[in-house]
Each structure stands twice: as C-alpha cells, then as structure tokens.
Amino acid sequence: MSTASAPPRYTDLLTRLPATVPFVGPETQERARGAGFDARLGANESVFGPSPRAIAEAAKDAWMYGDPEGFALRSALASHHDVPIEAIVLGEGIDGLLGYLVRMLVAQGDAVVTSDGAYPTFNYHVAGFGGTLHKVPYKGDAEDPEALIAKAAEVDAKMIYIANPDNPMGSWHDAARMADMIDALPEGTVLALDEAYVDTAPPEAVLPLDLGHPRVIRFRTFSKAYGLAGLRVGYALAHPDFIAAFNRIRNHFGMGRLAQAGALAALQDQDYLHATVARIAKARDRIAQIARDNGLTPLPSATNFVTVDCGADGDFARAVLARLVARGIFVRMPFVAPQDRCIRISCGTDADLDRLADALPLALAEAR
Amino acid sequence: MSTASAPPRYTDLLTRLPATVPFVGPETQERARGAGFDARLGANESVFGPSPRAIAEAAKDAWMYGDPEGFALRSALASHHDVPIEAIVLGEGIDGLLGYLVRMLVAQGDAVVTSDGAYPTFNYHVAGFGGTLHKVPYKGDAEDPEALIAKAAEVDAKMIYIANPDNPMGSWHDAARMADMIDALPEGTVLALDEAYVDTAPPEAVLPLDLGHPRVIRFRTFSKAYGLAGLRVGYALAHPDFIAAFNRIRNHFGMGRLAQAGALAALQDQDYLHATVARIAKARDRIAQIARDNGLTPLPSATNFVTVDCGADGDFARAVLARLVARGIFVRMPFVAPQDRCIRISCGTDADLDRLADALPLALAEAR
C-alpha cells in the first residue's frame, strides 16, 4: 500500500485560500534587486528607534519564557491609560490581535465591513476564516464612517474595521465624529478601531478611552512612535468581558519575555516618546516640503508618514515608486484607485530625507 | 434604541470554548505567593542562557519589522540541516506553529490523536478549532507509537501528535521505532513530530531528516538548548508542499526582527550550543543524584529536565511539588495518572541545584 503519496487533508476552507502575502517585505525587494536600500521609508517604522532603555531591558532574561499574563506590561498600560488591567490584552502586534479577533467573531460566510484600500492584513484574516468582506470607498482620502455604518447595517456585519488615523492616507477624524460612529453602531456589529498611529495624532483626533461599550475594541502598538517594530508588541483595549474572550484562543506564550520587557521600558520612557513625536513632526514637514518642491501635493498627516499625491493616475504613481525603489529608496503606496495616485513616505532621518530629496526629482523625470 | 448593551456575536465555536490557560506561568505563582522563586526549574528553559552573540545581534535594528520571509534565518537553517529553504517555516515558537497546523487541518468534529498526558497546548489548539481529541495512554512512561497509529486508523484521524524526546517524561524512542511509526501512518493522517528536545537527545534517538513524506512535519525550537525562550522562535521542517500551505494563514509579520536575528546568531554559535548541552548533561546527572539521595527514582532523560518518580501516587507528588514551590523552587509535574506520581525538574545552575538539594528532603518530609 503506497500511502506516503497522499497530501495532508486540509480543511475545505484552507484548500480554497490563496497563498497570499499581505505585504511584500522590503527584504524581498532587496533580494530581488541584489542590493540593500539606502533609505527605508516604506514600512512606517520609526527610524528614530526605541528608547535605549527598552533594549537594555529587553536583553535581560532572554532564557525565560514571557509571563503568559503579561502582568507587568499590562499593569503599566492600565496605569498609563487609567483603565482596569482586565481591559487590556497583549498580542504579537496588532496583526496578531486582529487575527484573534476575526477568529472569535467570523465563521464561514459571516459579513465584515471595511474600506476599499484599508489595511490588507485585516482582509487577509477575514478571508482566512472564511468571512465575506464588504468594502465601501474612501471619501475625500479618508475612511467614511457613515458609509461603513450603513453598509454594516445593510449586510448585518459581525464587525467593521476602521483606522483612525488612517493608513495609507494619513488622514483622521476628530473624536466627535468617531463618537457619532460608535453611537450609530448596529446592535450586532463590533467596531475594530485601529489606533496604531494615535501617538502621532493631534489631540482632537483621539477619542477618549471610554471602555464601557461592549462591542468597541481599540488597538495600539509599540511598532510605530515607540520604535519597537522589531519586537512586535500590540495591545487591545475594550470592555473586560470582550477582552476575556481572547483568553479562549490566544497563544498565551506567543509574546516573548524580551518583547514584554522592551515595551514596558519604552512605555516608562515617555520623554523619549515625546522627543520622537517631535522628530516625526519635523520629518513630516520636511517630506511635505520636498513634495512641494517637486510640484507634488502632500496630504495632511496625523501619522509617522506622509502620503504624497503625485498628481496623475495610479500608473504614474507606480512608476514614480518603482524609480525610487530602483534608486534605493524603499517606499510604498496605496493599492486601490483613486488613492493609488499617491505614494506613501515614512518619516526618516535627515540623511534619509536628503536621499529622498536627491532621488525624487530624478524618479519623477524618469516616470514622465 | 439601546444598542450598546449587546455583546459581540462570537462564533458558535468560541461560545463553547472555555477560557483555558494551557499552563499557569511561574509569574502567576510568584504573584500568588507574594515572593519570587529562588530557583526557576519548572519550565524547561535553559538557565545557561543563549550565546552572548545572540543578544548582541538581537539588539540591533529594533525599529524595523522582521523580514516576513525570514530569509536569513531560514537560509542558515537550510544549510545547517542540509534541506531546501522551502522545507522550513518559522513561527512564534512551536506553540504558534502547532496552532497554525491545527487550523490548516482540523475543522469542526475532525478527529485528532495524542497521548493522555502529552503537551496540553496542542490539545488547547485542537479544542480551539473544534477538533475531537482521542487520547491513548502512555506505556512504560513513554508515548506509544503503535497505539497512536492504531487509534488514528480507528477514528480516521486528521493528525497524530507525538513528541520525541517526550515531555513531560523525558523518555525517547530510537530512530528505527519512529521510522516504523511513519511507515505505518494511515493515508489520511498527518504526523506532527515535536522535536523540541532533540538538541539534548542521544544520536540514536534522532530520526534522519528525510522530508520526502508528504504528511510528516517536525518541529524544532530555539527555546530549549539554545536558551532563547524569551524570543519565541520555533520552526517546522516538512515537504515544501506542506510548508507552503502555512503561507495561506500565518501571521507573516508575527516574528519580530530581534527574534530572527537572535536565533540566527545562536544557530551560528554551535560551540556555545555544544557547551550548553554538556552543562545540561551534567545538571541532569546532578538532579538524578539528588533524587536518589532522597530515596526517589530519576527517570532516564533525553531532555533538559529530569522527571523524578516520587514513589507514591499523584496526591503525594502534588504535595511534594507544593512544598517545593512554597520553598521558592519552581518545578512542574505531569497532569495525568500514572505519570503524575512524578515531578519534573528542569536543569539549573549549580546554585539552583544546591537549593533543590536543600529543599527536597524538607519538602518530602512535609509531604509525608
């Protein structure tokens, strides 16, 4: 009996899934071009790095598993945000937590609503659990809360995804608009509010942390302004009953000790965070000026990147991006029209932005 | 309309899941007892730590996301094991990879086979995806390959889990016995072979790395002999077709840059690994001697821990364990009879084992 030739019996769902990669990594592009990038301005990381204290702390006790309850970090976050520790769950970045959330809510065929051109990793998870994704268009380069709510009511959605501030456009809604969205949330719908960029947003864009609503969950990260993308620490804030449900499925030992210790030390160094946010604001202004110097239109940004309208269609923006990449400048761009008339440039060091200033006019000329 | 009071509409599956924690962390116990442990000998970590080079490398570039392809680490592993890079997938520890594997194979009601008392985190994932777990007993303090195969054939199992060497008993099967098990694998069944402890096993216990079988997948980790439990890096080795299926669902950016860099540096420092394995062997001998000095029976071990038969029933062993914990010695024990007549002691430093030698006779006297 030749039994060894039969492949594994995957689930029906898995058999239908494509082998998607939500994002191609810059390292893949570096291998393809046979050279490293000179400026890494595409992944909305913080080139300004983390607090030095974060790395010193993270390097200790590498031989030990992390506390599966993440008690020290969750306690510090609870104190920082003035919420109960039971309102916080840690995860392997917001990506990991979004995966858990989708698994908790979405069975085969369940409806989920997002914006066309919003975070693709969320869409990847929805597809990965067999959900049906309904997309509404951006409106004026921003996600459209009213349209998201209307679509959710129409399709009886289990969940809506929205980011505030938004990625990839850098736009934002003020707290009152987000509060109205929550008030209008259909009874059977969860609002997943991705606040990865909240630390660089203007105060009026930050919804107060009222965790009384049983179906609103907010996501934060140490990968952006805190400069710790390399550790992958995200967390979610929600009503304790909602947070408790994560314990039924999460990978309790998934977040390493170094990640927890590094994030805790970074959280405790708010001076460094504030200094980084100031550097990000300065870099945003410089990117905007470089864009304007080249006849392009920088969009307002509440994030650690600036999305730049290249003034034509998606094909032109893709050509500009390709030329920048060929010149060693890693940048990304929106996937969907009409947002794909833009390129997205993460904040960089002065030297990074000098390289951008040198390369952009050449890239534009070549693209034209 | 008061809509805010309705809870999230969880999936039917999630609603039925308990809020399990596969393992209570030692930190939880420390908080409960209001004092830290003096010797951390319960989690099968490596108290001897990682290569110093691992931490130096890991601390670089903390602001960057990890390469979602993990190319550098996978390349080095491919070279180390002399297998194609396409035969390797990285994950957030073996725990994370087991979760992905279960998700790929197990739909509601699918049968899965394991041993009664084997790795609880695997069982947690099977329950978490709605699988039906069938357990066969240990035989002579070892998992029973023939019984696992027979049960899989009987229930038409999608998957069998076995660890070689075994945790929590420390026992092992030789390569010929494992090869026979693979030969007997039913046509519809995947063999998940957990080799977390392979680095401390005698050569005859290590099955050659033949990745030609389409339904055998093997798991390795940097959390044990490599001393990097704090980073959470595991990997799986299998036929490239099998490995490719992980790309449909895995969290591509789930493993941080520090974890990848630290594991790579540790892999490249094989001298340190060999020195650690020698220290582990010495510590095993010392633990065995301490057990014998107290009239207890140490079981043979191919791992970085020694399972010690306390010579009576589970209640007695639980009492001994409780007394050790009360004295600041963190150890664990098997969950299931008759293996629960034992306690499981991870290898420690000389100072750790001095504390164990002091505490064990007192704990035994109190338990009696």
XYZ file of C-alpha atoms in Angstrom:
736
model
C 0.000 0.000 0.000
C 1.614 3.240 -1.105
C 0.254 5.619 1.492
C 3.038 8.155 1.616
C 1.975 9.954 -1.537
C -1.295 11.356 -0.222
C -1.086 15.007 0.812
C -2.462 16.243 4.138
C -6.243 16.505 4.269
C -6.519 20.257 4.699
C -9.800 21.822 5.759
C -12.149 22.816 2.936
C -11.548 26.424 3.876
C -7.768 26.137 3.645
C -7.998 24.436 0.283
C -9.800 27.476 -1.088
C -7.380 30.041 0.352
C -4.691 31.587 -1.823
C -1.090 31.711 -0.602
C -1.330 35.438 -0.061
C 1.306 37.679 1.411
C -0.463 40.806 2.676
C 2.733 42.822 2.201
C 5.911 42.064 0.358
C 8.747 42.856 2.736
C 11.490 45.298 1.777
C 13.967 42.468 2.315
C 12.275 40.563 -0.522
C 12.719 43.612 -2.731
C 16.337 43.941 -1.667
C 16.999 40.345 -2.624
C 15.233 40.883 -5.953
C 17.292 43.951 -6.775
C 20.502 42.468 -5.397
C 21.217 45.486 -3.226
C 20.081 46.917 0.048
C 18.000 50.062 0.331
C 19.785 53.307 1.204
C 16.692 54.707 2.899
C 13.982 52.584 4.492
C 10.952 54.848 4.223
C 8.188 52.420 3.307
C 7.015 50.482 6.328
C 6.003 53.263 8.717
C 8.533 52.104 11.253
C 10.335 54.649 13.442
C 13.806 55.231 12.098
C 14.414 57.196 15.305
C 14.470 53.917 17.165
C 13.228 52.993 20.610
C 14.257 54.309 23.972
C 17.767 52.991 24.707
C 16.311 51.743 27.962
C 13.987 49.446 26.008
C 16.833 47.465 24.505
C 18.797 47.322 27.737
C 15.751 45.871 29.481
C 14.804 43.582 26.624
C 18.224 41.925 26.608
C 17.834 40.601 30.136
C 16.469 37.169 30.933
C 16.362 36.001 27.316
C 16.359 32.401 28.509
C 12.977 32.714 30.220
C 9.563 32.449 28.630
C 7.466 35.554 28.939
C 4.762 35.840 31.574
C 1.698 34.458 29.741
C -0.434 37.035 31.560
C 1.913 39.881 30.607
C 1.177 41.235 34.041
C 3.908 43.844 34.390
C 3.302 45.391 30.974
C -0.484 45.254 31.273
C -0.307 46.811 34.741
C 1.822 49.659 33.429
C -0.521 50.158 30.473
C -3.536 50.138 32.781
C -1.932 52.828 34.880
C -0.834 54.803 31.814
C -4.328 54.777 30.302
C -6.198 54.825 33.627
C -8.203 51.711 32.759
C -8.512 48.343 34.550
C -5.874 45.735 33.714
C -8.749 43.430 32.698
C -9.478 45.821 29.812
C -6.133 45.060 28.123
C -4.901 42.091 26.109
C -1.386 41.872 24.650
C -0.600 40.264 21.318
C 2.012 39.642 18.659
C 1.473 43.072 17.136
C -1.892 44.438 16.080
C -1.718 41.937 13.202
C -1.792 39.039 15.644
C -4.613 40.548 17.682
C -6.688 41.250 14.561
C -6.256 37.594 13.636
C -7.559 36.518 17.033
C -10.463 38.966 16.832
C -11.541 37.713 13.421
C -11.304 34.124 14.635
C -13.500 34.996 17.614
C -16.231 36.596 15.536
C -16.155 35.368 11.975
C -17.395 31.973 10.867
C -17.784 30.838 7.274
C -19.836 33.391 5.333
C -20.151 35.998 8.087
C -20.184 39.561 6.811
C -17.415 42.035 7.673
C -17.108 45.640 6.520
C -14.012 47.689 5.764
C -12.900 50.436 3.388
C -11.633 49.687 -0.092
C -7.906 50.233 0.229
C -7.668 49.954 4.017
C -5.373 47.578 5.903
C -4.845 44.436 3.806
C -3.720 42.274 6.724
C -7.189 42.641 8.232
C -8.704 41.475 4.944
C -6.256 38.548 4.923
C -7.501 37.390 8.316
C -11.174 37.763 7.298
C -10.555 35.633 4.208
C -8.517 33.229 6.316
C -11.523 32.439 8.499
C -13.994 32.306 5.643
C -15.648 35.678 6.184
C -17.255 37.714 3.419
C -15.714 41.143 3.074
C -17.814 44.146 2.050
C -15.889 47.283 1.114
C -17.014 50.882 0.952
C -14.990 53.536 -0.867
C -12.859 56.212 0.787
C -14.355 59.689 0.699
C -12.004 62.608 0.242
C -8.945 60.465 1.041
C -10.442 59.432 4.376
C -12.414 56.438 5.533
C -16.146 57.156 5.573
C -17.683 56.318 8.981
C -21.276 56.885 7.874
C -20.892 54.646 4.826
C -19.226 51.932 6.918
C -22.123 52.009 9.383
C -24.727 51.955 6.611
C -23.040 49.007 4.911
C -22.774 47.129 8.220
C -26.495 47.590 8.824
C -27.271 46.511 5.257
C -25.249 43.280 5.373
C -25.713 42.541 9.114
C -21.954 42.689 9.615
C -20.274 40.980 12.536
C -17.571 43.647 12.501
C -16.399 46.941 10.982
C -12.720 47.810 10.645
C -11.600 51.430 10.668
C -8.249 53.035 11.385
C -8.048 56.470 12.951
C -5.661 57.999 11.962
C -5.853 56.181 8.656
C -3.193 54.163 6.896
C -2.314 54.516 3.991
C -3.698 58.054 3.611
C -2.595 59.661 6.898
C -5.995 61.309 7.318
C -8.014 61.409 10.530
C -11.432 62.095 12.010
C -11.980 64.102 15.145
C -13.171 62.454 18.339
C -16.745 63.734 17.968
C -17.092 62.082 14.559
C -15.785 58.779 15.948
C -18.149 59.041 18.925
C -21.041 59.519 16.494
C -19.907 56.427 14.614
C -19.943 54.398 17.822
C -23.406 55.719 18.717
C -24.657 54.533 15.322
C -23.068 51.078 15.560
C -25.637 48.372 14.708
C -26.572 46.090 17.584
C -24.848 43.040 16.149
C -21.675 44.742 14.983
C -18.266 45.082 16.611
C -16.159 48.149 15.841
C -12.464 47.339 15.484
C -10.766 50.701 15.794
C -7.126 50.536 14.773
C -5.231 53.315 16.541
C -1.706 52.295 15.544
C -0.900 55.926 14.765
C -2.606 57.545 17.745
C 0.687 58.624 19.309
C 1.410 60.993 16.421
C -2.162 62.301 16.056
C -3.370 65.740 17.117
C -5.245 65.685 20.456
C -8.601 66.417 18.807
C -8.315 63.162 16.810
C -8.040 60.987 19.902
C -11.301 59.510 21.139
C -11.404 59.417 24.960
C -10.797 55.956 26.408
C -14.344 55.078 27.434
C -14.365 51.286 27.516
C -18.000 50.921 28.591
C -19.249 49.894 25.154
C -19.389 46.100 24.875
C -18.611 45.992 21.131
C -15.871 48.572 20.615
C -12.276 47.381 20.661
C -9.262 49.621 20.109
C -5.805 48.592 19.008
C -2.481 50.211 19.914
C 1.092 49.287 19.145
C 4.725 49.767 20.129
C 5.763 49.366 16.477
C 5.230 52.980 15.402
C 6.138 56.005 17.546
C 7.676 53.785 20.249
C 10.144 52.478 17.665
C 9.849 48.775 18.511
C 8.561 47.189 15.288
C 11.315 44.597 15.704
C 9.722 43.303 18.914
C 6.081 43.066 17.737
C 4.053 44.212 20.688
C 0.471 45.305 20.228
C -2.411 45.549 22.624
C -6.154 45.929 22.554
C -8.362 47.967 24.857
C -12.006 47.011 25.357
C -14.626 46.111 27.916
C -13.226 43.401 30.226
C -15.856 40.881 29.065
C -14.694 41.342 25.487
C -11.020 41.147 26.434
C -11.625 37.954 28.437
C -12.796 36.163 25.303
C -9.279 36.385 23.831
C -8.102 34.003 26.548
C -10.074 31.183 24.943
C -7.918 31.115 21.841
C -4.796 33.260 22.103
C -1.287 31.828 22.061
C -0.598 32.531 25.721
C 3.162 32.191 25.383
C 3.247 33.882 21.968
C 4.774 37.112 23.201
C 8.323 36.670 24.348
C 9.859 37.989 27.522
C 12.083 40.410 25.599
C 9.116 41.914 23.810
C 7.264 42.493 27.073
C 10.313 43.908 28.856
C 11.242 46.152 25.937
C 7.745 47.535 25.588
C 7.491 48.174 29.322
C 10.752 50.116 29.374
C 9.680 52.096 26.305
C 6.340 52.931 27.930
C 8.164 54.157 31.021
C 10.321 56.495 28.926
C 7.641 58.967 27.863
C 10.273 61.690 27.445
C 11.817 59.663 24.647
C 8.393 59.133 23.071
C 7.647 62.854 23.159
C 11.032 63.648 21.634
C 10.386 61.075 18.909
C 6.959 62.502 18.158
C 8.595 65.923 17.747
C 11.180 64.445 15.364
C 8.375 62.752 13.430
C 6.515 66.075 13.125
C 9.681 67.737 11.826
C 10.279 64.926 9.335
C 6.655 65.146 8.135
C 7.173 68.855 7.431
C 10.376 68.121 5.539
C 8.738 65.376 3.425
C 5.868 67.754 2.640
C 8.351 70.443 1.602
C 10.275 68.003 -0.605
C 6.985 67.013 -2.244
C 6.007 70.634 -2.862
C 9.499 71.437 -4.174
C 8.799 68.804 -6.822
C 5.342 70.088 -7.717
C 3.560 67.341 -5.811
C 0.864 67.667 -3.142
C 1.495 66.279 0.336
C -1.682 65.239 2.126
C -2.177 66.311 5.741
C -0.893 63.575 8.065
C -1.609 62.551 11.633
C 0.790 59.613 11.327
C 4.506 58.865 11.021
C 4.329 59.009 7.234
C 3.224 61.460 4.567
C 1.105 60.369 1.644
C 2.009 62.388 -1.429
C -0.372 62.945 -4.334
C 1.713 62.505 -7.480
C -0.866 64.432 -9.466
C -1.812 61.809 -12.018
C -3.152 58.250 -12.072
C -2.076 55.034 -10.395
C 0.182 54.024 -13.248
C 2.156 57.219 -12.883
C 2.478 56.855 -9.100
C 3.552 53.238 -9.548
C 6.223 54.381 -11.987
C 7.479 57.012 -9.529
C 7.573 54.400 -6.790
C 9.429 51.916 -8.981
C 12.031 54.556 -9.826
C 12.503 55.466 -6.170
C 12.890 51.800 -5.252
C 15.410 51.355 -8.082
C 17.364 54.236 -6.561
C 17.494 52.544 -3.175
C 14.616 54.405 -1.542
C 12.088 51.975 -0.023
C 8.600 53.489 -0.109
C 5.122 52.006 -0.514
C 1.806 53.224 -1.919
C -1.951 52.678 -1.645
C -3.262 49.643 -3.531
C -6.617 50.982 -4.718
C -7.808 53.788 -7.018
C -8.138 56.697 -6.619
C -5.827 56.597 -3.558
C -3.196 54.907 -5.718
C -2.376 58.247 -7.346
C -0.240 58.704 -4.215
C 2.955 57.322 -2.744
C 3.434 56.867 0.990
C 6.707 58.026 2.566
C 7.600 57.117 6.152
C 9.457 59.641 8.282
C 13.215 59.229 8.086
C 16.409 60.725 9.441
C 17.782 63.920 7.929
C 20.179 61.786 5.885
C 17.308 59.588 4.661
C 15.341 62.633 3.597
C 18.396 64.138 1.899
C 18.494 60.964 -0.205
C 14.787 61.301 -0.897
C 15.253 64.927 -1.940
C 18.004 63.866 -4.332
C 16.135 60.886 -5.766
C 12.599 62.254 -6.128
C 13.205 64.723 -8.996
C 15.125 62.052 -10.915
C 12.404 59.465 -10.283
C 9.715 61.911 -11.409
C 11.624 62.789 -14.559
C 12.087 59.113 -15.397
C 8.434 58.340 -14.698
C 7.386 61.143 -17.051
C -32.858 52.049 20.822
C -30.362 50.917 23.398
C -27.942 49.040 21.225
C -24.784 49.370 23.263
C -25.657 46.603 25.700
C -25.459 43.690 23.251
C -22.232 41.712 23.489
C -20.200 40.761 20.385
C -21.712 37.951 18.336
C -18.971 35.374 18.822
C -18.832 32.306 16.625
C -20.715 29.260 17.893
C -17.372 27.560 18.375
C -15.936 30.359 20.501
C -19.051 30.453 22.659
C -18.469 26.828 23.587
C -14.758 27.223 24.386
C -13.583 27.553 27.978
C -11.168 30.337 28.931
C -8.344 27.859 29.342
C -4.753 28.625 30.135
C -2.696 25.630 28.984
C -0.031 26.433 31.578
C -0.079 28.703 34.578
C 3.074 30.815 34.378
C 5.555 30.891 37.253
C 4.983 34.646 37.406
C 1.341 33.974 38.294
C 2.519 31.698 41.090
C 5.001 34.323 42.247
C 2.256 36.904 42.456
C 0.045 34.441 44.336
C 2.736 33.669 46.895
C 3.904 37.275 47.116
C 7.537 36.355 46.507
C 9.788 35.459 43.637
C 11.187 31.983 43.112
C 14.764 31.337 44.189
C 15.233 28.651 41.540
C 13.301 28.565 38.267
C 13.353 24.854 37.449
C 9.871 24.244 36.096
C 9.566 25.490 32.527
C 12.315 23.555 30.771
C 14.037 26.777 29.780
C 17.831 26.928 29.631
C 19.143 28.656 32.715
C 22.531 28.603 30.951
C 21.223 31.291 28.644
C 21.812 31.903 24.957
C 25.014 32.638 23.141
C 26.099 36.175 24.081
C 26.264 36.795 20.358
C 22.529 36.174 20.120
C 21.661 39.099 22.336
C 24.184 41.414 20.747
C 22.681 40.681 17.339
C 19.104 40.767 18.543
C 19.503 44.262 19.956
C 20.275 45.774 16.551
C 17.641 47.276 14.306
C 14.839 47.026 16.860
C 12.920 49.692 14.981
C 12.495 47.561 11.866
C 9.861 44.905 11.254
C 11.246 41.447 10.703
C 11.610 40.033 7.209
C 8.235 38.293 6.698
C 10.039 35.569 4.749
C 12.629 35.106 7.498
C 15.074 34.582 4.690
C 18.375 34.893 6.545
C 17.372 32.563 9.366
C 15.672 30.063 7.074
C 18.706 30.052 4.772
C 21.001 29.350 7.687
C 18.694 26.598 8.954
C 18.509 25.077 5.481
C 22.277 24.977 5.338
C 22.560 23.667 8.906
C 20.115 20.823 8.249
C 21.042 20.324 4.594
C 17.449 20.735 3.410
C 15.888 23.198 0.956
C 14.800 26.556 2.352
C 11.310 25.782 1.042
C 11.124 22.950 3.597
C 11.226 25.387 6.543
C 8.631 27.688 8.072
C 9.330 29.929 11.070
C 6.782 30.711 13.746
C 6.145 32.268 17.124
C 7.503 29.241 18.956
C 6.350 25.672 18.358
C 3.125 26.706 20.127
C 2.337 29.183 17.376
C 3.187 26.731 14.614
C 1.056 23.991 16.194
C -1.821 26.459 16.233
C -1.381 27.120 12.525
C -1.098 23.412 11.765
C -4.299 22.589 13.626
C -6.091 25.428 11.844
C -4.907 24.076 8.489
C -6.140 20.555 9.132
C -8.870 20.494 11.727
C -12.433 21.561 11.073
C -15.337 21.108 13.471
C -15.517 17.477 14.606
C -12.352 16.242 12.889
C -10.518 13.554 14.814
C -7.029 14.111 16.236
C -4.947 11.644 18.247
C -2.476 12.292 21.042
C -1.270 10.655 24.246
C -3.060 11.142 27.557
C -0.770 13.498 29.422
C 1.162 14.841 26.420
C 1.552 18.513 25.514
C -1.558 20.418 26.696
C -1.012 23.384 24.373
C -1.566 21.091 21.398
C -4.846 19.936 22.937
C -5.789 23.581 23.515
C -5.375 24.338 19.813
C -7.362 21.247 18.766
C -10.231 22.280 21.047
C -9.857 25.856 19.815
C -10.651 24.805 16.250
C -13.423 22.404 17.201
C -11.497 19.159 16.738
C -12.271 15.969 18.626
C -9.312 14.707 20.617
C -8.716 10.981 21.091
C -6.100 10.032 23.685
C -4.159 6.827 24.140
C -2.299 6.024 27.361
C 1.447 6.210 27.855
C 3.159 2.847 28.024
C 6.078 2.479 30.416
C 6.416 6.250 30.817
C 6.782 6.726 27.073
C 4.350 7.611 24.333
C 3.145 4.523 22.493
C 3.654 4.846 18.719
C 1.791 1.657 17.833
C -1.227 2.597 19.930
C -1.263 6.107 18.428
C -1.246 4.651 14.911
C -3.973 2.129 15.752
C -6.173 4.826 17.260
C -5.618 7.102 14.256
C -6.691 4.320 11.902
C -9.712 3.566 14.073
C -11.007 7.163 14.237
C -9.751 8.266 10.793
C -7.619 10.956 12.425
C -6.510 14.037 10.526
C -3.387 14.181 12.683
C -1.321 12.458 15.374
C 0.818 14.393 17.831
C 3.909 12.811 19.336
C 6.997 14.307 20.966
C 10.343 12.589 20.697
C 12.002 13.026 23.152
C 8.881 13.225 25.241
C 7.740 15.971 27.552
C 6.850 15.616 30.459
C 8.505 12.206 30.920
C 11.901 12.785 29.282
C 11.722 9.393 27.560
C 12.576 8.739 23.915
C 12.246 6.267 21.071
C 15.087 5.368 18.772
C 15.077 6.423 15.147
C 14.107 2.965 13.868
C 10.976 2.930 16.002
C 9.982 6.383 14.738
C 10.658 5.306 11.140
C 8.365 2.320 11.676
C 5.701 4.660 13.003
C 5.949 6.806 9.878
C 5.745 3.718 7.664
C 2.532 2.744 9.424
C 0.951 6.210 9.206
C -2.608 5.943 7.815
C -3.119 7.524 4.420
C -5.270 10.368 5.715
C -3.195 11.201 8.765
C -0.506 13.819 9.366
C 2.232 13.091 11.895
C 3.179 16.137 13.943
C 6.511 15.202 15.468
C 7.537 17.624 18.198
C 11.327 17.598 18.488
C 11.705 20.500 20.912
C 14.229 18.478 22.908
C 16.167 16.989 20.008
C 19.301 19.001 20.780
C 19.774 17.203 24.096
C 18.852 13.725 22.801
C 21.285 10.870 22.200
C 22.143 10.455 18.497
C 20.224 7.184 18.208
C 17.006 8.988 19.159
C 17.244 11.429 16.240
C 15.337 10.412 13.123
C 17.253 11.389 9.962
C 15.848 14.467 8.241
C 14.127 12.803 5.295
C 11.492 15.310 4.237
C 10.126 13.259 1.351
C 6.991 12.174 3.180
C 4.088 14.492 2.372
C 2.383 14.139 5.764
C 5.207 14.252 8.294
C 6.054 17.581 9.883
C 8.740 18.102 12.508
C 9.025 20.943 14.985
C 12.204 22.446 16.444
C 12.801 25.394 18.741
C 15.348 27.899 20.000
C 13.606 27.956 23.395
C 15.336 24.925 24.900
C 19.041 24.127 24.432
C 19.614 27.377 22.510
C 18.450 29.301 25.581
C 16.155 31.751 23.790
C 12.713 31.050 25.286
C 12.392 34.810 25.760
C 12.431 35.370 21.981
C 9.943 32.655 20.947
C 11.394 31.220 17.760
C 10.262 27.849 16.503
C 10.385 26.271 13.082
C 8.875 23.360 11.253
C 10.521 21.047 8.740
C 8.416 19.236 6.141
C 7.921 18.627 2.452
C 7.888 22.011 0.644
C 4.266 21.499 -0.471
C 3.226 21.097 3.140
C 5.294 24.073 4.289
C 3.825 26.247 1.531
C 0.340 25.783 2.971
C 1.343 27.747 6.083
C 1.648 30.850 3.910
C -2.104 30.891 3.431
C -2.826 31.659 7.063
C 0.282 32.525 9.071
C 0.876 35.943 10.618
C 3.655 36.923 8.212
C 4.979 39.718 10.400
C 4.389 37.782 13.621
C 8.044 37.040 14.277
C 9.997 40.141 15.147
C 13.342 41.163 13.747
C 15.050 40.659 17.107
C 13.779 37.112 17.359
C 15.074 36.273 13.891
C 18.450 37.941 14.434
C 18.908 36.385 17.861
C 18.081 32.904 16.628
C 20.410 33.277 13.652
C 23.315 34.311 15.841
C 22.586 31.459 18.255
C 22.495 28.973 15.383
C 25.850 30.240 14.182
C 27.391 29.695 17.617
C 27.338 25.895 17.676
C 30.259 25.863 20.123
C 28.064 27.562 22.669
C 25.256 25.088 21.983
C 27.580 22.140 22.474
C 28.916 23.609 25.711
C 25.345 24.138 26.896
C 24.366 20.578 26.048
C 27.315 19.375 28.122
C 26.204 21.558 31.044
C 22.683 20.185 30.679
C 24.004 16.608 30.788
C 25.954 17.402 33.946
C 22.915 19.046 35.552
C 20.758 16.021 34.654
C 23.236 13.761 36.452
C 23.205 16.015 39.492
C 19.380 16.122 39.620
C 19.310 12.328 39.337
C 21.788 12.036 42.185
C 19.790 14.437 44.367
C 16.692 12.337 43.660
C 18.474 9.104 44.579
C 19.961 10.698 47.709
C 16.365 11.262 48.797
C 15.204 7.745 48.008
C 13.426 8.783 44.798
C 13.825 7.347 41.294
C 15.006 9.622 38.472
C 13.733 8.522 35.052
C 16.193 8.394 32.147
C 16.091 11.703 30.271
C 16.936 12.811 26.741
C 15.803 16.357 27.530
C 16.842 19.391 29.561
C 14.845 18.193 32.549
C 14.648 15.098 34.735
C 11.331 13.560 35.689
C 11.549 12.081 39.156
C 9.284 9.286 40.388
C 8.275 10.223 43.924
C 7.388 6.616 44.652
C 3.724 7.020 45.512
C 0.543 8.400 43.937
C -0.325 11.722 42.325
C -1.513 13.247 45.569
C 1.858 12.619 47.139
C 3.753 14.078 44.188
C 1.461 17.112 44.180
C 2.222 17.596 47.871
C 5.956 17.391 47.240
C 5.625 19.888 44.400
C 3.561 22.264 46.524
C 6.181 22.154 49.258
C 8.989 22.836 46.809
C 7.071 25.768 45.343
C 6.405 27.106 48.842
C 10.159 26.973 49.419
C 10.833 29.062 46.323
C 11.686 26.213 43.945
C 9.601 26.440 40.754
C 9.011 22.952 39.315
C 6.125 21.371 37.425
C 4.704 17.846 37.106
C 2.733 15.625 34.739
C -1.033 16.211 34.779
C -2.265 12.648 34.293
C -2.067 9.359 36.223
C 0.046 7.306 36.491
C 2.666 9.807 35.216
C 1.548 12.225 37.942
C 3.420 10.180 40.534
C 6.422 12.204 39.255
C 7.705 15.768 39.447
C 9.588 17.368 36.573
C 12.766 19.319 37.345
C 14.445 21.467 34.700
C 18.220 21.668 34.607
C 19.594 24.548 36.658
C 22.855 26.171 37.655
C 24.944 24.646 40.433
C 23.446 27.211 42.809
C 19.908 26.318 41.702
C 20.579 22.637 42.304
C 22.161 23.375 45.687
C 18.845 24.986 46.622
C 16.991 21.963 45.276
C 19.220 19.628 47.291
C 18.476 21.665 50.424
C 14.735 21.925 49.806
C 13.864 18.433 48.574
C 14.383 16.492 51.843
C 12.346 19.111 53.723
C 9.592 19.052 51.098
C 9.474 15.261 51.213
C 9.310 15.215 54.999
C 6.484 17.734 54.972
C 4.603 15.839 52.253
C 4.847 12.665 54.323
